[in-house]
XYZ file of C-alpha atoms in Angstrom:
675
model
C 110.250 -54.586 -47.379
C 106.429 -54.556 -47.642
C 104.221 -57.478 -46.839
C 103.217 -57.929 -50.503
C 106.811 -58.419 -51.614
C 108.094 -60.333 -48.633
C 109.539 -63.791 -49.230
C 107.504 -66.787 -48.085
C 109.115 -67.136 -44.698
C 107.315 -67.419 -41.412
C 109.727 -64.846 -39.946
C 108.354 -62.042 -42.105
C 104.718 -62.982 -42.686
C 101.916 -62.266 -40.216
C 101.064 -65.012 -37.764
C 97.916 -66.659 -39.092
C 95.650 -69.336 -37.579
C 96.827 -72.853 -38.339
C 94.108 -73.640 -40.896
C 95.085 -70.629 -43.024
C 98.739 -71.628 -42.964
C 97.641 -75.111 -44.034
C 95.821 -73.698 -47.073
C 98.533 -71.236 -48.055
C 101.275 -73.816 -47.584
C 99.757 -76.546 -49.782
C 98.557 -74.625 -52.847
C 101.208 -76.311 -54.951
C 99.593 -79.732 -54.503
C 95.899 -79.170 -53.744
C 93.360 -77.674 -56.133
C 90.332 -77.494 -53.829
C 89.718 -77.144 -50.096
C 86.679 -77.940 -47.994
C 86.790 -75.616 -44.971
C 84.372 -76.655 -42.248
C 83.662 -75.798 -38.638
C 84.061 -72.443 -36.950
C 83.952 -70.355 -40.140
C 81.721 -67.511 -38.922
C 84.051 -66.527 -36.118
C 86.473 -63.660 -35.763
C 90.175 -64.456 -36.201
C 93.397 -62.929 -34.946
C 96.307 -61.958 -37.181
C 99.571 -60.780 -35.686
C 101.664 -58.623 -38.049
C 105.457 -58.813 -37.658
C 106.393 -56.839 -34.568
C 102.787 -55.704 -34.088
C 99.755 -56.486 -31.962
C 96.990 -58.981 -32.848
C 94.300 -57.657 -35.156
C 90.717 -58.934 -35.416
C 89.500 -59.965 -38.891
C 86.757 -62.125 -40.392
C 87.308 -65.063 -42.734
C 87.497 -63.344 -46.134
C 90.001 -60.662 -45.047
C 91.965 -63.412 -43.310
C 92.184 -65.504 -46.483
C 93.085 -62.446 -48.512
C 95.909 -61.434 -46.196
C 97.346 -64.941 -46.485
C 97.012 -65.227 -50.282
C 97.965 -61.706 -51.324
C 101.703 -62.176 -50.604
C 101.623 -65.223 -52.897
C 100.664 -63.115 -55.899
C 96.876 -63.474 -55.784
C 95.053 -60.498 -57.272
C 91.508 -61.143 -56.004
C 89.089 -63.545 -54.370
C 86.043 -64.497 -56.431
C 83.179 -65.070 -53.993
C 79.898 -66.830 -54.626
C 76.787 -67.642 -52.638
C 73.171 -68.131 -53.607
C 72.045 -64.805 -52.143
C 74.607 -62.311 -53.457
C 75.787 -64.282 -56.478
C 79.287 -63.601 -57.799
C 81.320 -61.045 -55.848
C 84.844 -59.686 -55.541
C 87.090 -59.323 -52.531
C 88.559 -56.886 -51.785
C 86.088 -54.393 -53.221
C 88.739 -52.427 -55.039
C 89.135 -51.463 -58.725
C 92.261 -53.578 -59.211
C 90.590 -56.707 -57.816
C 87.435 -56.128 -59.847
C 89.477 -55.719 -63.025
C 91.338 -58.964 -62.300
C 88.050 -60.857 -61.889
C 86.651 -59.380 -65.108
C 89.786 -60.474 -66.985
C 89.171 -64.027 -65.726
C 85.384 -64.339 -65.986
C 84.506 -61.591 -68.462
C 82.478 -58.468 -67.977
C 78.983 -58.295 -66.511
C 79.416 -61.326 -64.254
C 79.905 -59.671 -60.860
C 76.626 -59.244 -58.977
C 74.764 -61.940 -60.911
C 73.430 -65.223 -59.554
C 74.381 -67.859 -62.111
C 72.815 -71.294 -62.434
C 74.860 -74.354 -61.505
C 75.663 -74.931 -65.173
C 76.926 -71.370 -65.540
C 78.829 -71.608 -62.256
C 80.701 -74.578 -63.725
C 81.929 -72.341 -66.496
C 83.149 -69.720 -64.030
C 84.977 -72.333 -61.969
C 86.660 -73.745 -65.064
C 87.852 -70.295 -66.119
C 89.215 -69.509 -62.660
C 90.948 -72.858 -62.218
C 92.398 -72.994 -65.717
C 90.711 -76.094 -67.144
C 89.112 -76.176 -70.627
C 85.384 -75.642 -70.394
C 83.076 -78.653 -70.736
C 80.280 -78.523 -73.318
C 76.908 -77.626 -71.794
C 74.633 -80.393 -70.562
C 71.793 -81.756 -72.626
C 68.621 -82.850 -70.901
C 65.648 -84.922 -72.021
C 63.655 -83.867 -68.954
C 64.460 -86.935 -66.896
C 68.216 -87.475 -67.139
C 71.183 -85.262 -67.683
C 73.472 -86.321 -70.530
C 76.962 -85.029 -71.074
C 79.148 -85.885 -74.023
C 82.003 -88.181 -73.173
C 85.224 -86.236 -72.724
C 88.477 -87.575 -74.077
C 92.095 -86.551 -74.019
C 92.827 -88.795 -76.979
C 93.307 -92.103 -75.213
C 91.263 -91.974 -72.013
C 87.528 -91.322 -71.862
C 85.515 -90.307 -68.819
C 81.788 -90.909 -68.605
C 79.850 -88.956 -65.962
C 78.086 -90.796 -63.138
C 74.640 -89.850 -64.484
C 75.377 -92.148 -67.426
C 76.959 -94.992 -65.468
C 74.537 -95.728 -62.667
C 76.154 -93.322 -60.216
C 79.670 -94.791 -60.351
C 82.735 -93.277 -61.954
C 83.494 -95.348 -65.046
C 86.780 -94.376 -66.698
C 87.552 -96.413 -69.813
C 91.044 -97.831 -69.666
C 93.523 -97.911 -66.838
C 94.573 -94.683 -65.162
C 91.670 -92.441 -66.142
C 92.576 -88.742 -66.307
C 96.256 -89.710 -66.142
C 96.738 -87.726 -69.320
C 95.339 -84.358 -68.348
C 94.329 -81.739 -70.910
C 96.726 -78.846 -71.158
C 96.027 -76.094 -68.650
C 94.469 -72.902 -69.888
C 96.147 -70.285 -67.787
C 93.627 -67.774 -66.416
C 94.170 -64.081 -66.981
C 94.957 -63.568 -63.263
C 95.869 -65.504 -60.153
C 92.612 -65.770 -58.208
C 90.917 -68.030 -55.671
C 87.205 -68.925 -55.707
C 85.382 -68.958 -52.358
C 81.991 -70.736 -52.494
C 80.149 -69.805 -49.317
C 77.226 -71.790 -47.859
C 78.216 -74.583 -50.235
C 76.027 -77.117 -48.452
C 72.988 -75.096 -49.577
C 73.714 -75.729 -53.243
C 71.572 -78.866 -52.970
C 67.841 -78.880 -52.304
C 67.836 -82.110 -50.290
C 71.206 -82.985 -48.706
C 72.199 -86.526 -49.556
C 69.663 -86.790 -52.398
C 71.141 -85.037 -55.419
C 69.015 -84.459 -58.471
C 70.700 -85.079 -61.854
C 71.702 -81.429 -62.249
C 73.296 -81.261 -58.790
C 74.997 -84.617 -59.303
C 76.451 -83.437 -62.583
C 77.677 -80.202 -61.015
C 79.567 -81.824 -58.154
C 80.939 -84.554 -60.381
C 82.276 -81.860 -62.687
C 83.825 -80.091 -59.684
C 85.559 -83.332 -58.767
C 86.906 -83.521 -62.315
C 88.159 -79.945 -62.012
C 90.160 -80.972 -58.950
C 91.587 -84.041 -60.670
C 92.527 -82.257 -63.892
C 93.652 -78.872 -62.539
C 97.377 -78.188 -62.638
C 99.479 -75.696 -60.699
C 100.024 -72.535 -62.682
C 102.905 -70.122 -62.994
C 102.618 -66.403 -63.553
C 105.402 -63.970 -64.367
C 107.212 -62.903 -61.209
C 105.575 -65.543 -59.021
C 107.236 -66.761 -55.839
C 106.989 -69.805 -55.789
C 106.586 -70.540 -59.467
C 103.607 -72.937 -59.523
C 100.458 -72.738 -57.424
C 96.858 -73.752 -58.015
C 94.099 -71.240 -58.450
C 92.055 -72.975 -55.730
C 88.353 -73.438 -55.090
C 87.483 -73.117 -51.385
C 84.176 -74.642 -50.285
C 82.816 -73.221 -47.014
C 80.501 -75.631 -45.166
C 79.299 -76.175 -41.612
C 80.072 -79.893 -41.365
C 82.768 -82.041 -42.912
C 80.182 -84.229 -44.664
C 77.842 -81.499 -45.872
C 79.086 -81.996 -49.428
C 78.737 -85.378 -51.209
C 81.106 -87.814 -49.519
C 82.476 -89.072 -52.825
C 83.595 -85.546 -53.742
C 86.434 -85.699 -51.225
C 86.839 -89.376 -50.276
C 90.120 -90.623 -51.704
C 90.498 -87.595 -53.957
C 93.991 -86.316 -53.214
C 93.671 -82.875 -54.848
C 90.744 -82.022 -52.530
C 91.881 -81.267 -48.995
C 89.482 -81.110 -46.046
C 90.517 -78.535 -43.466
C 88.865 -78.144 -40.061
C 88.471 -74.681 -38.557
C 88.407 -75.315 -34.827
C 87.292 -73.291 -31.862
C 89.891 -70.857 -30.532
C 92.560 -72.208 -28.223
C 93.329 -70.782 -24.802
C 96.174 -68.755 -26.352
C 93.758 -67.347 -28.939
C 91.247 -66.438 -26.265
C 93.957 -64.879 -24.116
C 95.111 -62.685 -27.009
C 91.509 -61.676 -27.677
C 90.869 -61.020 -23.982
C 93.838 -58.628 -23.834
C 92.373 -56.700 -26.738
C 88.916 -56.547 -25.137
C 89.737 -55.814 -21.490
C 89.838 -52.028 -22.176
C 86.223 -52.255 -23.407
C 84.964 -53.297 -19.967
C 84.036 -50.524 -17.531
C 86.444 -50.123 -14.597
C 85.983 -52.430 -11.634
C 83.449 -51.183 -9.105
C 85.899 -51.886 -6.277
C 89.515 -50.841 -6.702
C 92.293 -52.915 -5.279
C 94.633 -55.758 -6.117
C 93.187 -58.930 -7.584
C 94.621 -62.406 -7.576
C 93.557 -63.150 -11.160
C 94.514 -61.094 -14.191
C 91.224 -59.952 -15.850
C 92.397 -61.124 -19.275
C 93.230 -64.569 -17.913
C 89.891 -64.834 -16.147
C 88.046 -63.770 -19.311
C 89.944 -66.338 -21.395
C 89.352 -69.139 -18.894
C 85.644 -68.458 -18.498
C 85.033 -68.509 -22.259
C 86.291 -72.042 -22.834
C 84.279 -73.550 -25.689
C 83.116 -70.155 -26.958
C 84.183 -68.355 -30.115
C 86.139 -65.116 -30.393
C 82.960 -63.564 -31.771
C 81.240 -64.544 -28.517
C 83.990 -62.805 -26.565
C 83.368 -59.646 -28.577
C 79.681 -59.820 -27.769
C 80.353 -60.416 -24.068
C 82.559 -57.314 -23.981
C 79.810 -55.245 -25.649
C 77.224 -56.628 -23.228
C 79.434 -55.718 -20.267
C 79.939 -52.216 -21.605
C 76.206 -51.685 -22.230
C 75.185 -53.000 -18.784
C 78.009 -51.398 -16.860
C 79.512 -54.711 -15.737
C 83.083 -53.902 -14.735
C 86.224 -55.992 -14.824
C 85.303 -57.453 -11.446
C 82.107 -58.887 -12.989
C 83.510 -60.761 -15.970
C 81.924 -63.945 -14.631
C 78.487 -62.276 -14.560
C 78.860 -60.914 -18.092
C 79.841 -64.356 -19.375
C 76.985 -66.030 -17.542
C 74.421 -63.568 -18.910
C 75.684 -64.164 -22.438
C 75.643 -67.959 -22.099
C 72.313 -68.327 -20.339
C 70.420 -65.208 -21.329
C 69.480 -64.723 -17.650
C 70.379 -61.460 -15.960
C 69.352 -62.373 -12.418
C 71.845 -64.699 -10.720
C 69.759 -66.725 -8.309
C 72.882 -68.010 -6.592
C 73.788 -64.486 -5.458
C 70.488 -63.845 -3.800
C 70.574 -63.628 -0.038
C 67.447 -65.753 -0.034
C 69.436 -68.788 -1.193
C 71.629 -68.673 1.916
C 68.578 -68.110 4.094
C 66.808 -71.026 2.410
C 69.747 -73.339 3.025
C 69.906 -72.286 6.679
C 66.178 -72.840 7.052
C 66.364 -76.055 5.043
C 68.718 -77.694 7.535
C 65.853 -77.932 9.992
C 63.159 -78.690 7.414
C 65.080 -81.490 5.710
C 65.877 -83.122 9.029
C 62.127 -83.475 9.750
C 61.358 -84.934 6.312
C 64.397 -87.168 5.723
C 64.545 -89.335 8.802
C 67.471 -91.431 9.957
C 69.954 -90.031 7.427
C 71.774 -87.428 9.491
C 75.185 -88.088 7.907
C 73.850 -88.020 4.340
C 71.877 -84.839 4.985
C 74.866 -83.115 6.603
C 77.174 -83.921 3.682
C 74.542 -82.834 1.166
C 74.092 -79.488 2.913
C 77.869 -78.966 2.983
C 78.010 -79.422 -0.784
C 75.064 -77.061 -1.265
C 76.705 -74.384 0.884
C 79.855 -74.722 -1.200
C 77.799 -74.337 -4.380
C 75.937 -71.287 -3.066
C 79.227 -69.545 -2.277
C 80.652 -70.388 -5.703
C 83.462 -72.461 -4.180
C 82.855 -75.654 -6.156
C 86.144 -76.506 -7.830
C 87.943 -73.746 -5.925
C 91.054 -75.925 -5.732
C 91.543 -75.651 -9.505
C 93.995 -73.079 -10.825
C 91.472 -71.658 -13.300
C 87.726 -71.041 -12.964
C 85.700 -73.566 -14.888
C 82.186 -73.826 -16.213
C 81.263 -77.088 -14.525
C 77.880 -77.504 -12.808
C 77.403 -75.596 -9.561
C 77.051 -78.783 -7.618
C 77.177 -82.534 -8.211
C 75.761 -85.142 -5.821
C 75.762 -88.927 -6.113
C 73.221 -90.506 -3.745
C 73.822 -94.212 -3.107
C 72.329 -96.721 -0.719
C 69.358 -99.040 -0.143
C 65.996 -98.484 -1.759
C 63.327 -96.441 -0.026
C 65.612 -94.589 2.389
C 65.027 -91.060 1.063
C 67.412 -90.524 -1.875
C 64.774 -89.213 -4.295
C 62.970 -87.331 -1.551
C 66.175 -85.544 -0.552
C 66.705 -84.508 -4.192
C 63.245 -82.887 -4.163
C 64.024 -81.139 -0.914
C 67.292 -79.797 -2.373
C 65.338 -78.148 -5.194
C 62.901 -76.538 -2.801
C 65.640 -75.413 -0.424
C 67.780 -73.839 -3.146
C 65.162 -72.151 -5.275
C 62.084 -72.157 -3.066
C 60.212 -73.896 -5.855
C 59.496 -77.600 -6.269
C 59.106 -76.836 -9.990
C 62.852 -76.239 -10.250
C 63.256 -79.987 -10.197
C 63.742 -82.102 -13.314
C 63.779 -85.905 -13.047
C 64.920 -88.518 -15.543
C 64.331 -92.195 -14.792
C 67.428 -93.867 -16.230
C 65.620 -97.189 -16.641
C 64.019 -95.497 -19.663
C 67.466 -94.813 -21.130
C 68.817 -98.353 -21.261
C 68.727 -98.611 -25.077
C 71.582 -97.448 -27.303
C 69.494 -94.814 -29.074
C 68.197 -93.412 -25.771
C 70.883 -90.704 -25.764
C 68.914 -89.024 -28.558
C 66.112 -88.348 -26.097
C 68.446 -86.265 -23.955
C 70.022 -84.174 -26.713
C 67.648 -84.639 -29.656
C 67.860 -86.744 -32.798
C 70.516 -85.977 -35.431
C 69.483 -84.092 -38.601
C 67.403 -86.214 -40.937
C 66.020 -88.483 -38.198
C 62.512 -88.584 -36.776
C 62.131 -86.124 -33.901
C 64.961 -83.835 -34.978
C 62.749 -80.741 -34.802
C 61.665 -81.471 -31.220
C 65.143 -81.135 -29.735
C 66.396 -82.866 -26.585
C 64.399 -83.355 -23.407
C 67.372 -82.498 -21.201
C 68.994 -79.732 -23.231
C 65.686 -78.036 -23.996
C 64.546 -78.055 -20.366
C 67.842 -76.619 -19.066
C 67.864 -73.858 -21.696
C 64.358 -72.877 -20.651
C 65.306 -72.906 -16.959
C 69.068 -72.656 -16.371
C 68.746 -72.593 -12.543
C 67.372 -75.939 -11.429
C 68.080 -79.312 -9.896
C 68.370 -82.161 -12.398
C 67.931 -85.689 -11.025
C 69.117 -88.776 -12.889
C 67.466 -91.624 -11.001
C 69.073 -95.096 -10.927
C 72.057 -94.120 -13.033
C 73.384 -97.687 -13.195
C 70.519 -98.609 -15.576
C 71.565 -96.101 -18.267
C 73.230 -97.217 -21.489
C 76.999 -96.511 -21.694
C 76.416 -94.033 -24.548
C 74.197 -92.036 -22.192
C 77.004 -92.040 -19.635
C 79.259 -90.417 -22.235
C 76.901 -87.440 -22.273
C 77.168 -87.155 -18.492
C 80.944 -87.159 -18.765
C 80.794 -84.137 -21.068
C 78.408 -82.304 -18.743
C 80.474 -82.997 -15.645
C 83.754 -82.028 -17.296
C 82.816 -79.073 -19.502
C 79.478 -77.977 -18.075
C 77.913 -77.949 -21.518
C 76.271 -80.229 -24.054
C 75.568 -79.684 -27.757
C 72.243 -81.070 -28.935
C 71.251 -82.633 -32.249
C 70.489 -79.202 -33.722
C 73.957 -77.887 -32.937
C 72.789 -75.653 -30.062
C 74.998 -75.630 -26.963
C 73.317 -75.880 -23.558
C 75.217 -74.741 -20.455
C 74.806 -76.514 -17.110
C 76.995 -74.157 -15.096
C 74.117 -73.013 -12.853
C 72.544 -76.442 -12.296
C 72.857 -78.869 -9.423
C 73.076 -82.411 -10.789
C 72.004 -85.319 -8.595
C 72.578 -88.957 -9.495
C 70.994 -91.769 -7.498
C 71.955 -95.432 -7.473
C 71.288 -98.703 -5.653
C 74.796 -99.955 -6.410
C 76.612 -101.665 -3.576
C 73.599 -103.317 -1.943
C 73.210 -106.464 -4.023
C 75.791 -107.897 -6.428
C 75.394 -110.483 -9.175
C 77.884 -113.311 -9.581
C 79.186 -112.996 -13.188
C 79.543 -116.783 -13.552
C 76.385 -118.136 -11.941
C 74.131 -115.100 -12.195
C 73.189 -115.537 -8.547
C 72.417 -112.359 -6.610
C 73.549 -111.843 -3.040
C 73.404 -109.006 -0.554
C 76.730 -107.500 0.527
C 75.369 -105.092 3.161
C 72.714 -105.691 5.797
C 70.584 -103.599 8.151
C 72.375 -102.950 11.414
C 75.816 -102.864 9.824
C 77.960 -100.008 11.233
C 77.650 -96.963 8.994
C 81.406 -96.628 8.397
C 81.579 -100.221 7.130
C 78.423 -99.798 5.017
C 79.780 -96.593 3.459
C 83.122 -98.192 2.588
C 81.425 -101.270 1.074
C 79.021 -99.241 -1.075
C 81.758 -96.917 -2.331
C 83.964 -99.894 -3.193
C 81.115 -101.460 -5.177
C 80.504 -98.190 -7.028
C 84.202 -97.917 -7.809
C 84.269 -101.469 -9.138
C 81.160 -100.873 -11.262
C 82.564 -97.823 -13.038
C 86.170 -98.954 -13.378
C 85.807 -102.689 -14.098
C 82.357 -103.339 -15.493
C 81.794 -100.106 -17.417
C 85.456 -99.191 -17.963
C 84.539 -95.568 -17.171
C 86.962 -94.599 -14.385
C 87.006 -91.057 -15.727
C 83.292 -90.701 -14.977
C 83.772 -91.909 -11.406
C 86.602 -89.411 -11.063
C 84.245 -86.577 -12.012
C 81.957 -87.487 -9.111
C 84.932 -87.144 -6.784
C 84.098 -87.132 -3.087
C 80.496 -86.111 -3.750
C 79.203 -89.671 -3.239
C 76.689 -89.580 -0.384
C 75.868 -92.995 1.096
C 72.481 -93.495 2.792
C 72.037 -95.901 5.695
C 69.310 -98.498 6.253
C 66.505 -97.158 8.385
C 66.390 -98.518 11.925
C 63.351 -99.389 14.075
C 63.153 -95.916 15.589
C 63.312 -94.255 12.190
C 60.755 -96.705 10.798
C 58.365 -95.785 13.622
C 58.789 -92.100 12.834
C 58.156 -92.664 9.129
C 55.059 -94.736 9.952
C 53.656 -92.013 12.217
C 54.238 -89.300 9.591
C 52.585 -91.339 6.827
C 49.625 -92.220 9.081
C 49.107 -88.522 9.768
C 49.252 -87.858 6.016
C 46.458 -90.380 5.434
C 44.270 -88.784 8.094
C 44.878 -85.338 6.623
C 43.981 -86.545 3.111
C 40.759 -88.159 4.313
C 39.772 -84.894 5.991
C 40.628 -82.667 3.020
C 39.128 -84.910 0.334
C 36.096 -86.416 2.122
C 35.444 -84.112 5.051
C 35.775 -86.985 7.505
C 37.537 -87.146 10.833
C 39.772 -90.247 10.991
C 40.966 -91.459 14.394
C 42.701 -94.573 15.743
C 42.564 -96.335 19.048
C 45.878 -97.089 20.670
C 45.404 -100.780 19.964
C 44.659 -100.177 16.266
C 47.641 -97.883 15.911
C 49.886 -100.497 17.511
C 48.535 -103.239 15.241
C 49.145 -101.133 12.120
C 52.623 -100.189 13.297
C 53.539 -103.803 13.865
C 52.233 -104.863 10.432
C 53.910 -102.028 8.532
C 57.292 -101.747 10.260
C 58.150 -105.346 10.971
C 60.562 -105.452 8.027
C 62.043 -101.984 7.388
C 64.408 -103.366 4.754
C 62.494 -101.669 1.940
C 62.626 -98.320 3.674
C 59.972 -95.650 3.796
C 58.539 -96.694 0.442
C 57.983 -100.204 1.783
C 56.213 -98.826 4.861
C 53.982 -96.757 2.607
C 53.109 -99.775 0.478
C 52.139 -101.779 3.558
C 50.036 -98.897 4.875
C 48.197 -98.802 1.588
C 47.436 -102.530 1.794
C 46.585 -102.676 5.487
C 44.796 -99.354 5.966
C 43.940 -97.362 2.845
C 42.370 -100.199 0.856
C 40.136 -101.596 3.652
C 39.288 -98.041 4.793
C 38.145 -97.141 1.297
C 36.001 -100.299 1.272
C 34.289 -99.306 4.546
C 33.666 -95.717 3.488
C 32.365 -96.731 0.079
C 30.159 -99.642 1.196
C 28.611 -97.699 4.107
C 28.286 -94.507 2.076
C 29.811 -92.437 4.870
C 28.841 -88.782 4.482
C 31.029 -85.704 5.091
C 31.211 -84.586 8.694
C 31.218 -88.085 10.136
C 33.775 -89.431 12.570
C 35.517 -92.712 11.682
C 37.393 -94.488 14.445
C 39.589 -97.453 13.516
C 39.572 -99.936 16.375
C 41.464 -102.875 14.979
C 42.970 -104.794 12.080
C 42.054 -108.345 11.092
C 42.563 -110.734 8.214
C 39.481 -111.629 6.168
C 38.592 -113.426 2.966
C 39.447 -110.357 0.932
C 42.724 -109.638 2.733
C 43.267 -107.094 5.509
C 40.042 -105.707 6.973
C 39.365 -102.925 9.476
C 37.194 -102.834 12.510
C 35.806 -99.299 12.561
C 33.053 -97.266 14.201
C 31.310 -94.604 12.159
C 29.381 -91.924 13.964
C 28.716 -88.227 14.329
C 31.724 -85.962 14.966
């Protein structure tokens, strides 16, 4: 028994994707279909007892409709006009019997396209439109007792006269052949989406009438007896066509074409594995190459898998380098910075460098370096059964203000990539509004700023290997947090223009002051729950508990907290010894700046240094930033006053001998002389 004469039973027909089975299985009750989503992909068809075959959309539709007695697909788009599929004499003859000769290859107007659709569907043709140059008028159509007046004549609303408009349908005019009409790029039939001119409005309203008046047709020898000659609209988004065309209109069915499932990708991977060059190193492997390929292409299309296989073949990337081939395709970057030996050397060197710059945070620095080493070796998420595409590393820095959280994030960027420019910072206090998420991913189509794209997605596409810092995450709007959930879970984010950005090679760092001060929900009073001098173990447990409560109770986002896992790094308050070290380092920085900018030699007597230290480190609660602020008030400002008022020239020696309080605030006692 051949496929064309097989009965309609799933046992004998090829195994089609679900959306095709949905179309083929409902032709008795639906006259039109709006197919949206992943239409430009490749699809797999499994013949009975055979292996999966790769086909595009039109051949896929044809293979599903041909066993039902269809003789051809009539195709239309604004570039190629009217076409025939398959391009065979029998199909062309069937289309000419339906539409007439000389139609194939032409690009008809919308009015003429209406006529073609009516002929294919089997509905009596409507008289042509009459126009006075400003409005489109169509004669009222009647079936003898019910009259329908088009929206252009009724203020945009459907105005049937009498109850149950179109209940008495005109008799069907059976077409000369069983055909289906496929209108590709249907969303481009309008000049301005959402703002139809009278001609476009009349066209789509007529198409709605076609759906409501079309009846299932029977042809000699059909199995089953009555099916519609359908119109299939191909669009990118579900709402690309006028919403009223499909809303509440039963004969028009909206069908989503989704991304391939894991089973689909696994079938495709098995077909493509032979395309890859052999592995460079022979030997047993724990993971089947097809399974690895399928797992690493989560969120990609089957067409993307084809392209990855071609890329691997062209670049000689064997089966042992499927991950590299996938990464190159996603990111467009051939050089994997994480595989460079310099990254390991930088991390080893960075252990000493970071310790000198981030003072008093030995535990936080040690845990951060452990996570970075794990990321450099590609072991993040190694406990999972399948490789994922999540970010290389995720860190959540929590603790008091001014203790080095932001500074450590900068040092991570320099340690990993040897470049402070590989550091991208977002202050989440700027993303507290509901619409702030648009700044990250770009505005939706039709909104101001759509062309600019997203600040986050655009920056990561331009530089896939970098550290991204989200400072003070607790200040972000909950809708912004939803974007982070997608990044942390899937390692990707789709922007307002529909472009997917991959974060699989990024290190994401979140900072927060949660767990230091809490606000009473009833009184609004704020109180501190941790204090300087508290044992670190107790401080860490208190801060983590506060973070857990914030995400689970206040935000109701326990899933986001779960994505951070054990990557929460708690910073301690700085103690007196650490404060003294920070003071000394910042004082040296001031002296170096004075020398480089002004050519002056700045020195301090022991007494002056002690006075400044006492004034700037008496209350280390605000951390290193607080010490810096006090140094600016007690030293930099009065020093600038002395140098400016005395017009000190380059080459001079300035010795600070003391600190006093004057009418204008802190003042310095200083001696200015030759070097």
